[in-house]
Each structure stands twice: as structure tokens, then as C-alpha cells.
Amino acid sequence: MAALQNVPAILRQPIKRWRLAFTTIYFSRTLRSLLHDSASNNSIKLPSSTPHFVVLDVNADAGADFSNIDQTSLATLVKEKNLDRLLEFGGVEGVAIALRSDVRNGIHGAAKDVAQRQAAFGSNTYPRPPTKSFFHFVVEAFKDLTILVLLVCATLSLCFGIKEHGPKEGWYDGGSILVAVFLVISVSAVSNYRQNKQFDKLSKVSNNILVNVVRNERCQRISIFEVVVGDIVCLRIGDQVPADGLFLDGHSLQVDESSITGESENVEVNASGNPFLFSGTKVADGYGRMVVTAVGMNTTWGQMMSTISRDTNEKTPLQARLNKLTSSIGKIGLTVAFLVLVVLLVRYFTGNTKDENGNKEFNGSKTKSDDVVNAVVGIIASVVSILVMSIPEGLPLAVTLTLAYSMKRMMADQAMVRKLSACETMGSATTICTDKTGTLTLNQMKVTRFWLGKDPIEDSSSIAPSVLKLIQHGVALNTTGTIYRDTTGKLEFSGSPTEKAILSWSVLELGMDMEILKHNCTILLVEAFNSEKKRSGILMRKKTDNTIHVHWKGAAEMILAMCSSYYDASGRMTDLNAAERMAFEQIIQGMAATSLRCIAFAHKQIPEEEHETGEGRKKIEEDRLTLIGLIGIKDPCRTGVRKAVEECQHAGVNVKMITGDNVFTARAIATECGILKADQNMNSEAVIEGEVFRKYTPKERMEKVDKICVMARSSPFDKLLMIQCLKRKGHVVAVTGDGTNDAPALKEADIGLSMGIQGTEVAKESSDIIILDDNFASVVMILKWGRCVYNNIQKFIQFQLTVNLAALAINFVAVVSAGEVPLTAVQLLWVNLIMDTLGALALATEQPTKELMEKQPVGQEEPLITNIMWRNLLAQALYQISVLVTLQFKGGSIFGVQDKIKSTLIFNTFVLCQVFNEFNARKLEKKNIFKGIHKNKLFLGVIGITVILQVVMVEFLNKFADTERLDRGQWEACIAIAAMSWPIGLVVKCLPVSKKPFLRYPKW
């Protein structure tokens, strides 16, 4: 011992430091053990404020043991809002310590640490109800009444056929119908199953929200599914709370709990009275941080969401109209089928129906009962087949296909569709109201100008130290952004683009040290920024001299209006008289005219006695401030935005810019983007401030709303007001929005477009489509896709109705005149397959073309079948009817063939006519039907498959399809007759049509 005491003092210093570290660690672990014991035994209640100490994580990679934490108690603590129980845990900090989470620096965040937390507390996911299997869609397809009737007919035909002709040949008729029905069911089930998978995929993407967490001293964005118990989550206005947890720190935090409780009133969250936060709720105001205590199925939200599945049966307005159209056409088909049934039955039982040898099929009592049943079953099968083909069930399928296809392609074009109806509604849009920041501009902000007093500052060394400190305090404390410095000294700024630009400028240009400034001050009160107030403020106390200060930051002209004096570069304070104020206004206007966003900083020192008398106040003083300085932030316009705006204007769609910036900045950006013409001066009605628009009378607003191109200094209420006016004037309005306060406008608009990068979760949930890259060019692409969906449906309607009309006419004429159906049940089902499924696949997947943006918007109440479509389909249908009737009555003599080959010629010609007419349907108005065909590989593939299958049906499946093989000359004749569809289509498109609708079906 004596030897140890003789060790020089310099050697004792490291030993003292190790002893101190050991004592600290031992004390920390002992206290944490006491905390755990108190929580487990419910015997010791600790005060809510825990001692200020730091738990030293000696070996972060060694892993954490959470076996001593009761997960159920922790989850129940928040669910029941049990403050007494929270005190037993040692308050919020006690819970954080128990979860091995540093309230300032977060969890370690290494892969092993995250894995152990997920193993102990579960992952932040919840099981979804199982997705519908392929078998489910097969069963749904079997529920179709016509399919069931056909199956009954096929079964009866199969039984009687085998009984009469034996199993070797007797199965052909019934088996053929069964195979055809199987094909129809398979194609329908496959398409619906794929669509369902597409919706599930989109649902997973839309639920994958990015969350700000602090891990290993660094603020970072991670997927909501990666959040674990113990994570420190940063919350801002509009964020969704990603898990259950406890409030750590923050200011003015208010949460919308309506998704959980159903109550519309916002709930204030604070450290003393209500520190509980629930997964799935939304931040309505303020900001804060929370420690996560429960994730996934251990939260109320997770248990609720696991029972909910997304409804993929959403019917869009266009689908509803097409269902009515299908129903109307189906009634006509049912009438024709019934008449055919009556005629065929009368002819059979009166002895007018003859077999292949010319003998009567029915001879009264001499005819076997099996033969009678067989004949009747055959008649019913043919009639049902006519009915199946006459009902254009391919129309809803075509809408489903084109919507599913366009949704997939729009995803690649940076647009995620949340509501199907938005796809088609966008095609009718007449006005787009767009934000400026991030949509028309790049959202890459940088401070380029700085004014102190009335002088521009180029070098921070010329600024008085007292003023420099005020600026640094105003930036460092009045912000929701953060700064992270890694081990190499590299800086990483996080927050909104504006906050990042200001923080970067303050650190790099003014030498600000954010950590020191925050350490030396205590924030007493905060007013968070939102798009309505356009400013944020703090009330703070300096620890060095205990003085109270107010700092404001926000839109330059609004902050200027709150000031009565200003600082110059030397630090001298000068009164702000009318002349001085005008000089500052001109500085602001000058910066704004060069497309700069102007931000001002103001300050005021509050006397101690004045602060004491106002203790407990909820509002920060905002008058008689001193202006510190002005900065100008540059946000360049996106490349290609002007071209995109011009495309919209050329397509008859008005583009209006609604922004929170001042009128000069707004006008400069709008002119640069092409929304405003250079000759539209400031006094014109094209540029207006939100406040002015708000003060108009309702009549004045309705008169002037069409003329407005730019609305500056607008609030979310002004945006909502403009949308309501535009809709009342008959416009179909698309609106972009990113803030929480934009939610009412996004819901009110016909199409709500939220921003994927800058948009809050509240805005996204209120929108119909999410623009993933925040780019206006993507909005234009959505417009093109919307028009493309509508155009593709019209193409398919024209093609479908041509076949329906021709098939019904030829069958009706043939039955009434000759007493026979020219096409068998199998052949009719094959034609139906070509029309409904393959036709829909070919025509519903055409991509947008430039031609779509050369037309004016189509009104939502306009008839689906236009005069142009009537002209095209009637010409083709009349040609097909005339050809098929001629073949029916004169085909045998023209070609010198027997009835069986004649029937095959009719069937082959009819199918090939549809193949050639499919090319005509690609272009409703343009004469060149082959333009861009090489880009649609699916169309060419479908045509190729159809032709190959038709050859197989005619040449190889003779017994199955009831056909005879055709020679080369007969094939050439069929192709030549069908190919006439092209020149007929070309000639018909030269005929003018009236603009007045030929037939208007309001319900369609």
C-alpha cells in the first residue's frame, strides 16, 4: 500500500479516471436495476423526473438483454394512458433507460441491435388478411349465369352424345363446349387474379412510409416497417405516428387521434399531463420526439389494420357507365336470343328442321325421346352462345385491364395511383392548380443573398459580433432541422429544403456552432411554422445571463410588418420609419423579382419583469421587434417544366400556380415557367394575392376566377376557395398539395395530387394520386395517361359493338329465313373469346401518344360513343353483315362447296374480319392506322396468337370446332374479304360528322 502511495501523481490521474468511470457505470446499472425492480414489484414509486446521468454502453455490439422487460405491461402502459404506471417505470426517461435507448442519441442501430429488439418486441408489421387465391377468381367466374347455363347444356349434350354415338365420338359436341367454357373462365380468372396482385403490390408501396429516427447520434430516414422498440422518432406537422410511444420533448405538439378514437378534436401531447402517442394518429401541429414502446400487433392500430383488407372491387365512374351500357346491350341480345329460341323450337317441332341428309329431324311420335332432348339441348346451347356473344362483358374487363396497365406504367412514370377513378377523371381535367416549390422548381435551395440593414453583405467578417450572435441564435434555436457531423468532420443537414439551406449557410458562412448555442439556451415556448402563418417563433432564455429573448423567422414582408426598428452591419439599432420601411420593401421586391424566396429574421429582448407577469402565456410577442437581416434563397426551375406547361395549355388545360411566396417571386417564377406571358403586367387580373381573392364577393370571385393565373401569398383556405369556384363553373380540377393544411383542397378537387417527397402523410392520405418525384412533368404524364385510358376504352367499345351488331344481325337473319344458326356454340364462344379477352388485351394497352394532347378535354358527361365512333362501327358492321348474309345464302354456289365447308368459310371470314378491324380500331380519327404499331408489342402478339389459333381451329380441330379444312384458294378468299375492312375504314374516315351527338345516353 505504501508503495502505491509513492506513485507519482501524474500516474495516478489515469487510475482516478478509470475509478470514476467504474463508479459511474456501477451506479447507473444499480439504479437501472432498482427501476426494473420497482416496475416489476409495484412497490416503489419513483418521481417523474429522473436524475441526470448517462448510461455508458461499454460494448454496443455485445447485444442487449430485454428478458427483464414485460412487453405486455409496456404496451398496456400507453394503451391505457396510465400515468401512475408510468411513474412506477421511472417516467419517460426511465422507460428509455430500461429499453437501452439514449434519449438524445437514440439506439445504437447496428444490425444485431435491431434484430434483437425485433426478436424481443416484434417487428412493426401486422399480418394482412390472406390475398385472394387464383381458385377464388375461378369460382367467381363460375357464378356467371350464362356460364352455368352453358355448362348444363354441355353436360346434357355430353351425356346424350355418348349414349347415342358412344364415348369415342359422342363427346365432341358437349366436350367442345366444355373446353370453350374452360378457356373463357381461365382467361377471366387469370386477368382478375393478376389485377388483384397488382393492387396488393401498390398497397405495400403506399404503406411504406419513411420515418425520421435518431440512431447512433444521427437523424436518418428509415421505413416505417424498420422502426423498433426503443427508437427515438422525430415528429413534425403532417407526420403519421409510426408506433405507440411516449413523448420525450418538443413544443406545441397536437395530434389528430380521430383514426383511433373517432373524436375530431386535436389532442395536446406534453410531458406532464399526456405523454402518450398512438400508432396511426397524425401530427396536426407543432413538433416533438418520442420513444417507441410498442410496435406492430402490440399496438391498437396494428390490431385494427390486420382485420382490414383493401377493397379491390372499387367501381370507377367509367366502369359504372359501362356496366349500364353492357346491361342495355345485353337486353337487346336477350330479346334476339329469345326470338331465335322461339323460331328454332317452332321450326323443329313443326318438322321444318332437316338433318345433313335432308330428312326431317322431328317426326312426331316416331322420333325417339333422346333425339328430341338432344335437339332441344343443341338449340338451347346455340341460343345461349348467341346470348353470351351479344353481351359485351368485355367492356368492364377492358376498363379493368387498361386501368391496371396504366397504373403499372404510371408507377414507372413516378405516379402512384391510390384511387382508380382518378386515372380516368384526370383525362377530363380542364384546370391544374399547382404548387411552386418542388413541383415547378427543383427544391434544391441555397442562400445566395444576405442583407443586413440596407446593405448587402458579402463577407461575415464585416458583421458586428453582437448581431452575428443574434443571427446564429435565430437560426440554431428557431428550426426543426438538425446537423450531424460524422467522424471525418463531414456535415449532414436534415430538415425541410428551406431549413437545410439556412442551416448550411449559417454553419459554412457565419461559423455557427449549433450544439454550443443549444447547450447555452433553454427554449421556453415555440410557435411552429405552418403554411397558414408562414412564420415560426421561439421564446428562449440564455443560461449565461438569464435574459429572455424572442426570435422570429418567416416570410420577409410579414416579419417586416412586425418590426419597429432594425440593426445595421455595425450593430447599431435604428428606428424603422415609413421611408426606411419602403426601402426594405424595395429590397424584398428586388430579390423576389429575381425568383428568390425572401426570409427575414427578427429579435426582441423581453424584460424579466414583463416575462414574469406573462408567465404561463401561450403566445410569443410579435410586435415592436427589431429586424436582424434578410436572406434570399434561390430555388431553380425544373428543366422541361416550361415545355410541360405549354403541352397542357396546347391540350386545352389551364395551369394556375398557387403559392405561399410573395407576389413578385410568384410572378417571376410563373413567367419563367410559361404560366404567365411576359406582357401580363402586375396590374392585370392574372396575378392576385390570396387575401385579395378572399375578400372578393362570391359574385366577383366567380367572374374573375377564370382569368387568374397566379395566386401569391395564399393560404390553404384560399386554395380551397379557388377550387370550389372553378368546380361551380364546370371545370374538372386537379390540385397539387404537400402540407397538412392542403388536405381539404385535395379532397375537394376532382383529382388530388400529393407530393411523394415533400408531402406529409396527411396530404398523401387525402389525395388520389401521389407524385413520387414532386415534378410537374409527372403531372402532365398523368394527364396523358388519363386521356389514354378514356381513348383506349372508346377504341374497344367501337371494336366490340361492331362484332356484336354483326353477329346479332347475321344470326337473326339466318334463323328467321333458313331456320339455322350459321355458327355453332363452340365457334360463337371462340369469337366471344377473341372479342372480349384478346381484343381487350390488345386495345386496352395502347400507350399515350402526342395526338392525345392535341385535343380539348372530354367532358365527364359527354357520351361514350361519339359520332365518329358511330360512323366507323356502322360502316364496318354493315359490310360484315352484307358479306356474311351473302355467304350464308349464296356461298355454296359461289365457291361450289358443301354446307359444311360453307359454314367454315362464314366462320373463318367472320373471325378474320375482326382481326383486320382490330387495326382500324387503333385510330378513331387518324387515317394511318399503323402509326406507332411497332411500339405496342402486346397488340402484335395478340393478333399473332389469334391468327395462329384460328388456323389451328380450322385446319386441325375439325371435330372440336365443327369445321372442315380449307384449301389455299378458300383461305385467300377469306383473307381478301376481311382485308376490305382497311380501305372501307380509310374511305369512311373521310366523311364529315356532325358535332351534335347522334345518340345520347345520359345513363351511359
PDB file of N, CA and C in Angstrom, residues 31-102:
ATOM      1  N   LEU A  31     -28.932   1.663 -10.358  1.00  0.00           N
ATOM      2  CA  LEU A  31     -30.167   2.444 -10.403  1.00  0.00           C
ATOM      3  C   LEU A  31     -31.150   1.854 -11.413  1.00  0.00           C
ATOM      4  N   ARG A  32     -30.621   1.387 -12.564  1.00  0.00           N
ATOM      5  CA  ARG A  32     -31.489   0.778 -13.574  1.00  0.00           C
ATOM      6  C   ARG A  32     -32.134  -0.490 -13.022  1.00  0.00           C
ATOM      7  N   SER A  33     -31.347  -1.260 -12.220  1.00  0.00           N
ATOM      8  CA  SER A  33     -31.876  -2.461 -11.596  1.00  0.00           C
ATOM      9  C   SER A  33     -33.007  -2.117 -10.631  1.00  0.00           C
ATOM     10  N   LEU A  34     -32.811  -1.017  -9.865  1.00  0.00           N
ATOM     11  CA  LEU A  34     -33.855  -0.574  -8.946  1.00  0.00           C
ATOM     12  C   LEU A  34     -35.121  -0.184  -9.695  1.00  0.00           C
ATOM     13  N   LEU A  35     -34.921   0.501 -10.828  1.00  0.00           N
ATOM     14  CA  LEU A  35     -36.059   0.901 -11.665  1.00  0.00           C
ATOM     15  C   LEU A  35     -36.849  -0.321 -12.109  1.00  0.00           C
ATOM     16  N   HIS A  36     -36.101  -1.352 -12.535  1.00  0.00           N
ATOM     17  CA  HIS A  36     -36.760  -2.572 -13.018  1.00  0.00           C
ATOM     18  C   HIS A  36     -37.518  -3.246 -11.884  1.00  0.00           C
ATOM     19  N   ASP A  37     -36.846  -3.297 -10.699  1.00  0.00           N
ATOM     20  CA  ASP A  37     -37.487  -3.948  -9.570  1.00  0.00           C
ATOM     21  C   ASP A  37     -38.769  -3.238  -9.174  1.00  0.00           C
ATOM     22  N   SER A  38     -38.734  -1.900  -9.237  1.00  0.00           N
ATOM     23  CA  SER A  38     -39.924  -1.134  -8.871  1.00  0.00           C
ATOM     24  C   SER A  38     -41.047  -1.376  -9.852  1.00  0.00           C
ATOM     25  N   ALA A  39     -40.665  -1.508 -11.136  1.00  0.00           N
ATOM     26  CA  ALA A  39     -41.692  -1.746 -12.160  1.00  0.00           C
ATOM     27  C   ALA A  39     -42.280  -3.133 -12.022  1.00  0.00           C
ATOM     28  N   SER A  40     -41.451  -4.109 -11.594  1.00  0.00           N
ATOM     29  CA  SER A  40     -41.907  -5.497 -11.512  1.00  0.00           C
ATOM     30  C   SER A  40     -42.745  -5.729 -10.266  1.00  0.00           C
ATOM     31  N   ASN A  41     -42.303  -5.127  -9.124  1.00  0.00           N
ATOM     32  CA  ASN A  41     -42.951  -5.454  -7.856  1.00  0.00           C
ATOM     33  C   ASN A  41     -44.086  -4.499  -7.498  1.00  0.00           C
ATOM     34  N   ASN A  42     -44.176  -3.360  -8.246  1.00  0.00           N
ATOM     35  CA  ASN A  42     -45.215  -2.356  -7.988  1.00  0.00           C
ATOM     36  C   ASN A  42     -45.174  -1.853  -6.530  1.00  0.00           C
ATOM     37  N   SER A  43     -43.990  -1.877  -5.945  1.00  0.00           N
ATOM     38  CA  SER A  43     -43.906  -1.498  -4.531  1.00  0.00           C
ATOM     39  C   SER A  43     -43.282  -0.139  -4.333  1.00  0.00           C
ATOM     40  N   ILE A  44     -42.377   0.253  -5.256  1.00  0.00           N
ATOM     41  CA  ILE A  44     -41.666   1.525  -5.092  1.00  0.00           C
ATOM     42  C   ILE A  44     -42.109   2.481  -6.185  1.00  0.00           C
ATOM     43  N   LYS A  45     -42.543   3.663  -5.845  1.00  0.00           N
ATOM     44  CA  LYS A  45     -42.930   4.669  -6.843  1.00  0.00           C
ATOM     45  C   LYS A  45     -41.843   5.736  -6.899  1.00  0.00           C
ATOM     46  N   LEU A  46     -41.323   5.926  -8.111  1.00  0.00           N
ATOM     47  CA  LEU A  46     -40.262   6.916  -8.294  1.00  0.00           C
ATOM     48  C   LEU A  46     -40.858   8.220  -8.776  1.00  0.00           C
ATOM     49  N   PRO A  47     -40.201   9.326  -8.507  1.00  0.00           N
ATOM     50  CA  PRO A  47     -40.683  10.603  -9.038  1.00  0.00           C
ATOM     51  C   PRO A  47     -40.552  10.619 -10.551  1.00  0.00           C
ATOM     52  N   SER A  48     -41.369  11.493 -11.178  1.00  0.00           N
ATOM     53  CA  SER A  48     -41.402  11.521 -12.642  1.00  0.00           C
ATOM     54  C   SER A  48     -40.114  12.052 -13.233  1.00  0.00           C
ATOM     55  N   SER A  49     -39.421  12.930 -12.509  1.00  0.00           N
ATOM     56  CA  SER A  49     -38.180  13.467 -13.067  1.00  0.00           C
ATOM     57  C   SER A  49     -37.019  12.613 -12.582  1.00  0.00           C
ATOM     58  N   THR A  50     -36.359  11.931 -13.473  1.00  0.00           N
ATOM     59  CA  THR A  50     -35.259  11.042 -13.113  1.00  0.00           C
ATOM     60  C   THR A  50     -33.967  11.829 -13.031  1.00  0.00           C
ATOM     61  N   PRO A  51     -32.993  11.304 -12.262  1.00  0.00           N
ATOM     62  CA  PRO A  51     -31.707  12.011 -12.130  1.00  0.00           C
ATOM     63  C   PRO A  51     -31.030  12.158 -13.485  1.00  0.00           C
ATOM     64  N   HIS A  52     -30.203  13.182 -13.604  1.00  0.00           N
ATOM     65  CA  HIS A  52     -29.473  13.439 -14.853  1.00  0.00           C
ATOM     66  C   HIS A  52     -28.171  12.651 -14.845  1.00  0.00           C
ATOM     67  N   PHE A  53     -28.160  11.507 -15.496  1.00  0.00           N
ATOM     68  CA  PHE A  53     -26.947  10.734 -15.657  1.00  0.00           C
ATOM     69  C   PHE A  53     -26.977  10.100 -17.032  1.00  0.00           C
ATOM     70  N   VAL A  54     -25.834   9.588 -17.457  1.00  0.00           N
ATOM     71  CA  VAL A  54     -25.725   8.968 -18.770  1.00  0.00           C
ATOM     72  C   VAL A  54     -25.360   7.507 -18.613  1.00  0.00           C
ATOM     73  N   VAL A  55     -26.082   6.621 -19.270  1.00  0.00           N
ATOM     74  CA  VAL A  55     -25.732   5.213 -19.255  1.00  0.00           C
ATOM     75  C   VAL A  55     -24.651   4.989 -20.299  1.00  0.00           C
ATOM     76  N   LEU A  56     -23.497   4.511 -19.871  1.00  0.00           N
ATOM     77  CA  LEU A  56     -22.396   4.274 -20.807  1.00  0.00           C
ATOM     78  C   LEU A  56     -22.500   2.874 -21.385  1.00  0.00           C
ATOM     79  N   ASP A  57     -22.642   2.791 -22.691  1.00  0.00           N
ATOM     80  CA  ASP A  57     -22.721   1.495 -23.356  1.00  0.00           C
ATOM     81  C   ASP A  57     -21.296   1.050 -23.657  1.00  0.00           C
ATOM     82  N   VAL A  58     -20.745   0.215 -22.763  1.00  0.00           N
ATOM     83  CA  VAL A  58     -19.347  -0.180 -22.873  1.00  0.00           C
ATOM     84  C   VAL A  58     -19.087  -0.985 -24.126  1.00  0.00           C
ATOM     85  N   ASN A  59     -20.040  -1.879 -24.457  1.00  0.00           N
ATOM     86  CA  ASN A  59     -19.854  -2.727 -25.647  1.00  0.00           C
ATOM     87  C   ASN A  59     -21.180  -2.825 -26.380  1.00  0.00           C
ATOM     88  N   ALA A  60     -21.378  -1.919 -27.339  1.00  0.00           N
ATOM     89  CA  ALA A  60     -22.658  -1.861 -28.049  1.00  0.00           C
ATOM     90  C   ALA A  60     -22.920  -3.107 -28.844  1.00  0.00           C
ATOM     91  N   ASP A  61     -21.857  -3.744 -29.353  1.00  0.00           N
ATOM     92  CA  ASP A  61     -22.037  -4.917 -30.198  1.00  0.00           C
ATOM     93  C   ASP A  61     -22.311  -6.182 -29.391  1.00  0.00           C
ATOM     94  N   ALA A  62     -22.155  -6.080 -28.067  1.00  0.00           N
ATOM     95  CA  ALA A  62     -22.365  -7.269 -27.254  1.00  0.00           C
ATOM     96  C   ALA A  62     -23.825  -7.665 -27.189  1.00  0.00           C
ATOM     97  N   GLY A  63     -24.709  -6.757 -27.612  1.00  0.00           N
ATOM     98  CA  GLY A  63     -26.132  -7.063 -27.630  1.00  0.00           C
ATOM     99  C   GLY A  63     -26.801  -6.633 -26.345  1.00  0.00           C
ATOM    100  N   ALA A  64     -28.132  -6.573 -26.377  1.00  0.00           N
ATOM    101  CA  ALA A  64     -28.905  -6.142 -25.225  1.00  0.00           C
ATOM    102  C   ALA A  64     -29.825  -7.260 -24.778  1.00  0.00           C
ATOM    103  N   ASP A  65     -30.001  -7.353 -23.463  1.00  0.00           N
ATOM    104  CA  ASP A  65     -30.884  -8.373 -22.914  1.00  0.00           C
ATOM    105  C   ASP A  65     -32.171  -7.689 -22.458  1.00  0.00           C
ATOM    106  N   PHE A  66     -33.287  -8.022 -23.138  1.00  0.00           N
ATOM    107  CA  PHE A  66     -34.563  -7.407 -22.816  1.00  0.00           C
ATOM    108  C   PHE A  66     -35.489  -8.388 -22.097  1.00  0.00           C
ATOM    109  N   SER A  67     -34.917  -9.491 -21.593  1.00  0.00           N
ATOM    110  CA  SER A  67     -35.750 -10.521 -20.965  1.00  0.00           C
ATOM    111  C   SER A  67     -36.403 -10.036 -19.681  1.00  0.00           C
ATOM    112  N   ASN A  68     -35.805  -8.982 -19.063  1.00  0.00           N
ATOM    113  CA  ASN A  68     -36.359  -8.488 -17.797  1.00  0.00           C
ATOM    114  C   ASN A  68     -37.458  -7.441 -18.008  1.00  0.00           C
ATOM    115  N   ILE A  69     -37.816  -7.183 -19.250  1.00  0.00           N
ATOM    116  CA  ILE A  69     -38.852  -6.186 -19.543  1.00  0.00           C
ATOM    117  C   ILE A  69     -40.147  -6.904 -19.923  1.00  0.00           C
ATOM    118  N   ASP A  70     -41.218  -6.569 -19.241  1.00  0.00           N
ATOM    119  CA  ASP A  70     -42.520  -7.164 -19.531  1.00  0.00           C
ATOM    120  C   ASP A  70     -43.152  -6.414 -20.697  1.00  0.00           C
ATOM    121  N   GLN A  71     -43.153  -7.033 -21.861  1.00  0.00           N
ATOM    122  CA  GLN A  71     -43.633  -6.395 -23.089  1.00  0.00           C
ATOM    123  C   GLN A  71     -45.109  -5.998 -22.967  1.00  0.00           C
ATOM    124  N   THR A  72     -45.906  -6.869 -22.369  1.00  0.00           N
ATOM    125  CA  THR A  72     -47.344  -6.599 -22.240  1.00  0.00           C
ATOM    126  C   THR A  72     -47.591  -5.368 -21.383  1.00  0.00           C
ATOM    127  N   SER A  73     -46.855  -5.266 -20.257  1.00  0.00           N
ATOM    128  CA  SER A  73     -47.018  -4.105 -19.370  1.00  0.00           C
ATOM    129  C   SER A  73     -46.637  -2.818 -20.080  1.00  0.00           C
ATOM    130  N   LEU A  74     -45.574  -2.898 -20.866  1.00  0.00           N
ATOM    131  CA  LEU A  74     -45.095  -1.727 -21.590  1.00  0.00           C
ATOM    132  C   LEU A  74     -46.131  -1.261 -22.613  1.00  0.00           C
ATOM    133  N   ALA A  75     -46.727  -2.222 -23.340  1.00  0.00           N
ATOM    134  CA  ALA A  75     -47.734  -1.888 -24.363  1.00  0.00           C
ATOM    135  C   ALA A  75     -48.999  -1.364 -23.709  1.00  0.00           C
ATOM    136  N   THR A  76     -49.402  -1.993 -22.602  1.00  0.00           N
ATOM    137  CA  THR A  76     -50.627  -1.589 -21.902  1.00  0.00           C
ATOM    138  C   THR A  76     -50.486  -0.201 -21.297  1.00  0.00           C
ATOM    139  N   LEU A  77     -49.282   0.143 -20.867  1.00  0.00           N
ATOM    140  CA  LEU A  77     -48.995   1.450 -20.278  1.00  0.00           C
ATOM    141  C   LEU A  77     -49.500   2.585 -21.180  1.00  0.00           C
ATOM    142  N   VAL A  78     -49.198   2.491 -22.493  1.00  0.00           N
ATOM    143  CA  VAL A  78     -49.600   3.538 -23.431  1.00  0.00           C
ATOM    144  C   VAL A  78     -51.072   3.395 -23.788  1.00  0.00           C
ATOM    145  N   LYS A  79     -51.516   2.172 -24.051  1.00  0.00           N
ATOM    146  CA  LYS A  79     -52.910   1.955 -24.467  1.00  0.00           C
ATOM    147  C   LYS A  79     -53.898   2.489 -23.437  1.00  0.00           C
ATOM    148  N   GLU A  80     -53.575   2.324 -22.157  1.00  0.00           N
ATOM    149  CA  GLU A  80     -54.486   2.746 -21.086  1.00  0.00           C
ATOM    150  C   GLU A  80     -54.197   4.154 -20.586  1.00  0.00           C
ATOM    151  N   LYS A  81     -53.165   4.800 -21.165  1.00  0.00           N
ATOM    152  CA  LYS A  81     -52.763   6.160 -20.743  1.00  0.00           C
ATOM    153  C   LYS A  81     -52.601   6.220 -19.213  1.00  0.00           C
ATOM    154  N   ASN A  82     -51.844   5.264 -18.679  1.00  0.00           N
ATOM    155  CA  ASN A  82     -51.718   5.100 -17.229  1.00  0.00           C
ATOM    156  C   ASN A  82     -50.506   5.881 -16.710  1.00  0.00           C
ATOM    157  N   LEU A  83     -50.754   7.082 -16.199  1.00  0.00           N
ATOM    158  CA  LEU A  83     -49.671   7.932 -15.696  1.00  0.00           C
ATOM    159  C   LEU A  83     -49.027   7.354 -14.441  1.00  0.00           C
ATOM    160  N   ASP A  84     -49.847   6.758 -13.541  1.00  0.00           N
ATOM    161  CA  ASP A  84     -49.306   6.171 -12.317  1.00  0.00           C
ATOM    162  C   ASP A  84     -48.337   5.042 -12.652  1.00  0.00           C
ATOM    163  N   ARG A  85     -48.723   4.238 -13.614  1.00  0.00           N
ATOM    164  CA  ARG A  85     -47.875   3.129 -14.038  1.00  0.00           C
ATOM    165  C   ARG A  85     -46.580   3.643 -14.654  1.00  0.00           C
ATOM    166  N   LEU A  86     -46.686   4.767 -15.380  1.00  0.00           N
ATOM    167  CA  LEU A  86     -45.506   5.372 -15.995  1.00  0.00           C
ATOM    168  C   LEU A  86     -44.531   5.835 -14.910  1.00  0.00           C
ATOM    169  N   LEU A  87     -45.051   6.397 -13.850  1.00  0.00           N
ATOM    170  CA  LEU A  87     -44.193   6.829 -12.735  1.00  0.00           C
ATOM    171  C   LEU A  87     -43.464   5.646 -12.112  1.00  0.00           C
ATOM    172  N   GLU A  88     -44.146   4.495 -12.031  1.00  0.00           N
ATOM    173  CA  GLU A  88     -43.512   3.293 -11.493  1.00  0.00           C
ATOM    174  C   GLU A  88     -42.338   2.849 -12.362  1.00  0.00           C
ATOM    175  N   PHE A  89     -42.438   3.102 -13.659  1.00  0.00           N
ATOM    176  CA  PHE A  89     -41.339   2.775 -14.568  1.00  0.00           C
ATOM    177  C   PHE A  89     -40.191   3.775 -14.448  1.00  0.00           C
ATOM    178  N   GLY A  90     -40.442   4.880 -13.744  1.00  0.00           N
ATOM    179  CA  GLY A  90     -39.420   5.911 -13.623  1.00  0.00           C
ATOM    180  C   GLY A  90     -39.581   7.027 -14.627  1.00  0.00           C
ATOM    181  N   GLY A  91     -40.833   7.245 -15.060  1.00  0.00           N
ATOM    182  CA  GLY A  91     -41.090   8.289 -16.043  1.00  0.00           C
ATOM    183  C   GLY A  91     -40.632   7.867 -17.425  1.00  0.00           C
ATOM    184  N   VAL A  92     -40.736   8.799 -18.361  1.00  0.00           N
ATOM    185  CA  VAL A  92     -40.383   8.504 -19.758  1.00  0.00           C
ATOM    186  C   VAL A  92     -38.904   8.165 -19.880  1.00  0.00           C
ATOM    187  N   GLU A  93     -38.055   8.914 -19.171  1.00  0.00           N
ATOM    188  CA  GLU A  93     -36.617   8.638 -19.243  1.00  0.00           C
ATOM    189  C   GLU A  93     -36.293   7.274 -18.639  1.00  0.00           C
ATOM    190  N   GLY A  94     -37.049   6.880 -17.616  1.00  0.00           N
ATOM    191  CA  GLY A  94     -36.849   5.567 -17.017  1.00  0.00           C
ATOM    192  C   GLY A  94     -37.174   4.455 -18.004  1.00  0.00           C
ATOM    193  N   VAL A  95     -38.236   4.646 -18.763  1.00  0.00           N
ATOM    194  CA  VAL A  95     -38.598   3.666 -19.796  1.00  0.00           C
ATOM    195  C   VAL A  95     -37.500   3.592 -20.849  1.00  0.00           C
ATOM    196  N   ALA A  96     -36.997   4.771 -21.259  1.00  0.00           N
ATOM    197  CA  ALA A  96     -35.939   4.806 -22.278  1.00  0.00           C
ATOM    198  C   ALA A  96     -34.686   4.073 -21.784  1.00  0.00           C
ATOM    199  N   ILE A  97     -34.343   4.280 -20.515  1.00  0.00           N
ATOM    200  CA  ILE A  97     -33.161   3.611 -19.948  1.00  0.00           C
ATOM    201  C   ILE A  97     -33.366   2.096 -19.928  1.00  0.00           C
ATOM    202  N   ALA A  98     -34.564   1.684 -19.520  1.00  0.00           N
ATOM    203  CA  ALA A  98     -34.860   0.255 -19.475  1.00  0.00           C
ATOM    204  C   ALA A  98     -34.770  -0.377 -20.868  1.00  0.00           C
ATOM    205  N   LEU A  99     -35.098   0.431 -21.896  1.00  0.00           N
ATOM    206  CA  LEU A  99     -35.053  -0.058 -23.288  1.00  0.00           C
ATOM    207  C   LEU A  99     -33.678   0.146 -23.911  1.00  0.00           C
ATOM    208  N   ARG A 100     -32.699   0.538 -23.076  1.00  0.00           N
ATOM    209  CA  ARG A 100     -31.324   0.775 -23.544  1.00  0.00           C
ATOM    210  C   ARG A 100     -31.301   1.751 -24.718  1.00  0.00           C
ATOM    211  N   SER A 101     -32.006   2.847 -24.522  1.00  0.00           N
ATOM    212  CA  SER A 101     -32.071   3.883 -25.553  1.00  0.00           C
ATOM    213  C   SER A 101     -31.665   5.211 -24.954  1.00  0.00           C
ATOM    214  N   ASP A 102     -30.747   5.892 -25.597  1.00  0.00           N
ATOM    215  CA  ASP A 102     -30.298   7.209 -25.161  1.00  0.00           C
ATOM    216  C   ASP A 102     -31.317   8.237 -25.666  1.00  0.00           C
TER     217      ASP A 102
END
